[in-house]
């Protein structure tokens, strides 16, 4: 819209006509207080805090509902306005308990800030405050009625934002109260958005309430370890007896690719890290078959010695390596390098949740064809094939809903189930479970493959009319189907693609070559020349065993050793424990998982919240992971791989390009008492410096990745500054895909599960239980 | 958003509801009339009423409760056969509305929003019922009685006790 010029507090401002006054002011640094206004949600004008004086208008006006107009003259902070705001706060405080000293929100409460600013702590009211007891509405949501200022933010974010509509408002006037849909409990997606958005401490979280105060925590923004969306979550940590404990997860600065959003997992499912049964000492299986705790050097020596023996006697092909969907890119890269150069094997794989290899092959050489998660929030038209983002990609679902609401995006969905997002879809097509490939053929113009009818025809016509289309698809597409879908997409004018994989770094695992036939960047193992040069080693040329073949080999006695990093294939693939009885198994994990129980050596590993590095979400957005928590007795997978390599006699300088002569420990090898050293690295990071002084420094490996994997040639500076970088698909050096074995096993996670890791989250378990055994409805909550 | 296969309402009311939802530009506008008719038929807004009304309009039960709890003339518990609503708003207050209320409390032995043990009467203190010119006024179910005194009030109660009164249900 055309720009208009207006005056605020004597300053001449310009903004597009139609801009809300409150936003126009904010853009130039004039802050107008607001409780009920929230950008992106519908206007409420319930609180009257944003009142301003506009010349030629009677009475004070609400800046949150007034759009700027040519020649408008506005005052935002006069005595009259101050008085009005003070009076508003006095009214709000009429029933407010003023229990800031114990309230969770104390210290980051908008009402507290405003009361300080306008000085309304004393009240003229003598009426007795209406009190109601705190209520628990779900395992994660608690409601403290007296603190509520009835701003309706929670109601709107749950309804408009989440499309859950679980919160309402009941009664009226002074008795008005926020109410949950189950009368005395919530039946909802447990996202915690309502808690996050509450300007006061009326909605509080089951994980954090009454635990600590905001200023007593250290806040570290890092990437969620759960699904493939890669949201930024801010972890509030506090010193505990054995390191740094996570007390809270939230979306503090909203600077991540997820914008306002976090789902239950990013917000509350960090508690696995604090579980008491976490492994903190290496375990070595004794002659009697029992595990015994061992020191680090004993355990590492023991494992390295056995691996060396096996390599020497049987060769690398007798060793298998299984990587993780949640370790960093640097760790994945290092693991494949370790496998290929130190163990001498291409027998390396991971639990594949989608077919990234075929996707990379289909898009080889095409630039600007993959979309960022950010793009899903503003693409004008989206075709969603398969998957159920509400359950499996909550941030994507949020973006799609917002995109429809705020930008009138057109979403076309074809699915074999009536997924919830169909409520936002312009057109929804229900197709058979095995009908995805035929649908693509049909869309491409082949009428004979589906039972075409008016609805399918309208669907196809609408899609073909779109001038720019974002195609998002799930694990329903593999191999040739991906090829066909991409070909169809490329036949349209302006298409981008997203393949939806399941975990925090599933994409990174594939990108970094945790695969038996491709090196990092999908370079086929047979044409490994520049890797061999850089590594200064001869690399095995033939494709190795994939994950299933490794277990087959174990069964037939041909796999002498198996090294499993952060993965639980025994449960995931239903492996019979007997299969591994003659295989020497090394497992790195947080817990004694079903796989770890079969191991000969178990190393206690750190999780994604306890290390630094990068991860790549399923869209190809590469983001910085920062170390937030710490636990005495665990080591990062990176460190463990390096130490194992060291004891196997590998040249560390070749494995990790660190140092160049300088030696110092900047805290990377820290134990529980490492505050000092960690502060050094914080200081260095703050000054844009990266210490790469120890072989345990993942950023030295990132240097190598950036040298050897062209699609990861992003700006390091931007990454360190906390922005997401997009992988460049055109620089993937894959050749046209030969037929590959389909090894995709979708994880089938829901909103409340997260593979093996999810089973170790008490909060997720509690929520799952509460959703499977519904509470009987009793009397109304209020 | 559908007509339920089985309904808790009488055929007439069900038919009326079928029509009501078609009368307005948006279906949810039918909510308040539906609740009022449902209350007349069932006596109060039961959980079953909430459920069916929500289903008929295509909104959540929470939506229904949000509106239901806003309006004081909609009740979620059964009232007496004769629901006596005594106005104590300003005109009535000035002309003895509170005396009438007190009198009713004494005579019936119940307080605001209570029901007599035999279920015959219930009592409610209400805001202006639009009969200010003839204050003090009361409403029994849908019938008005005005320019009341305690004696006249007794007569009214007596009438109902002997079963003359019109029932809404
Ligand atoms: S937790 Fe999420 S889904 Fe549940 S009530 Fe709050 S906003 Fe709604
Ligand atoms: S609970 Fe919080 S967000 Fe919801 S209306 Fe009350 S103050 Fe606003
Ligand atoms: S949407 Fe995915 S990445 Fe985001 S918070 Fe939830 S689980 Fe984590
Ligand atoms: S912010 Fe404008 S009325 Fe609440
Ligand atoms: S004040 Fe009682 S009827 Fe109006």
mmCIF file of C-alpha atoms and ligand atoms in Angstrom, chain A residues 22 33-37 44-51 62-65, ligand 4:
data_model
loop_
_atom_site.group_PDB
_atom_site.id
_atom_site.type_symbol
_atom_site.label_atom_id
_atom_site.label_comp_id
_atom_site.label_asym_id
_atom_site.label_seq_id
_atom_site.Cartn_x
_atom_site.Cartn_y
_atom_site.Cartn_z
ATOM 1 C CA UNK A 22 1.498 0.404 17.471
ATOM 2 C CA UNK A 33 2.713 -0.647 26.121
ATOM 3 C CA UNK A 34 0.326 -3.428 25.219
ATOM 4 C CA UNK A 35 -1.047 -6.457 27.006
ATOM 5 C CA UNK A 36 -3.598 -7.834 24.635
ATOM 6 C CA UNK A 37 -2.016 -6.918 21.297
ATOM 7 C CA UNK A 44 -8.706 -7.749 20.693
ATOM 8 C CA UNK A 45 -8.453 -4.249 22.192
ATOM 9 C CA UNK A 46 -9.267 -5.673 25.587
ATOM 10 C CA UNK A 47 -6.691 -4.086 27.841
ATOM 11 C CA UNK A 48 -6.601 -0.341 27.004
ATOM 12 C CA UNK A 49 -2.908 -0.083 27.844
ATOM 13 C CA UNK A 50 -1.979 1.151 24.401
ATOM 14 C CA UNK A 51 -4.061 4.300 24.539
ATOM 15 C CA UNK A 62 -6.096 2.370 21.169
ATOM 16 C CA UNK A 63 -2.906 2.251 19.118
ATOM 17 C CA UNK A 64 -3.311 -1.479 18.587
ATOM 18 C CA UNK A 65 -6.428 -1.051 16.469
HETATM 19 S S1 LIG C 4 -2.986 -3.477 23.419
HETATM 20 FE FE1 LIG C 4 -4.432 -2.115 22.643
HETATM 21 S S2 LIG C 4 -6.126 -2.514 23.888
HETATM 22 FE FE2 LIG C 4 -4.730 -4.026 24.566
#
